[in-house]
Coordinates of C-alpha atoms in Angstrom, one line a residue:
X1 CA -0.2 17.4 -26.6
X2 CA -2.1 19.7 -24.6
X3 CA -0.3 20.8 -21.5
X4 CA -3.6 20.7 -19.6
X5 CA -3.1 17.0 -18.7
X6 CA 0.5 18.0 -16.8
X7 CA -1.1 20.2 -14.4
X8 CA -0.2 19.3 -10.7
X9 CA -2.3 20.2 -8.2
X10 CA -1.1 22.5 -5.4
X11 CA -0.3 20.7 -2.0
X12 CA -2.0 23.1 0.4
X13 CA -1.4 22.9 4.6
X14 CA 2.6 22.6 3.8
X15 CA 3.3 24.2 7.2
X16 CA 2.0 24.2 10.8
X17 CA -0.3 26.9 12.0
X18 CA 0.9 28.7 14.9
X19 CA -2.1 27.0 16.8
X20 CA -0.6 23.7 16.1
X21 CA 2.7 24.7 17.2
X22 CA 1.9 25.6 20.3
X23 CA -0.5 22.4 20.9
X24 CA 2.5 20.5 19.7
X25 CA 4.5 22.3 22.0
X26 CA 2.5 21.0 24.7
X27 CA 1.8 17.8 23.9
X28 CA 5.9 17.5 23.3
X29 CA 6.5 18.6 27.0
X30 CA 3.9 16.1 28.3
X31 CA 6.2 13.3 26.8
X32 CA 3.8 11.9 24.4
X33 CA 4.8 10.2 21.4
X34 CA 5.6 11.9 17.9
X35 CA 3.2 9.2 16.4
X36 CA -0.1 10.2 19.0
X37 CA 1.2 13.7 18.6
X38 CA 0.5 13.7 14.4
X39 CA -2.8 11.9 15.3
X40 CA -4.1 14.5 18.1
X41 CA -3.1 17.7 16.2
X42 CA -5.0 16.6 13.2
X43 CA -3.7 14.2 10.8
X44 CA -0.1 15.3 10.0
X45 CA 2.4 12.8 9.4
X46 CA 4.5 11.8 12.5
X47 CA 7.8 12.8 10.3
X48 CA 6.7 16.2 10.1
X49 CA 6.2 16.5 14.0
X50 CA 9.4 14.9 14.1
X51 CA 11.4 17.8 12.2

């Protein structure tokens, strides 16, 4: 077996940039939802503006 087929691909955008913290900062103090939040700062997933 050739260990090629076992390669994972790396998962790249793992953390916020500090851009996006401060616009979830924001957004957070405006009293939006963690839902529209993930959706306005660009896809993330509303557990990870949760945490």
């Amino acid at each position: 077996m050739s260990q090629l087929n076992f390669i994972t691909v790396s998962r790249k955008g793992k953390h916020l940039t500090y851009e996006e913290r401060i616009k979830l900062e924001v957004l957070y103090k405006s009293g939006l939802s963690s839902s529209s939040i993930a959706e306005q700062i660009g896809g993330r997933s509303e557990r990870t503006i949760r945490r």
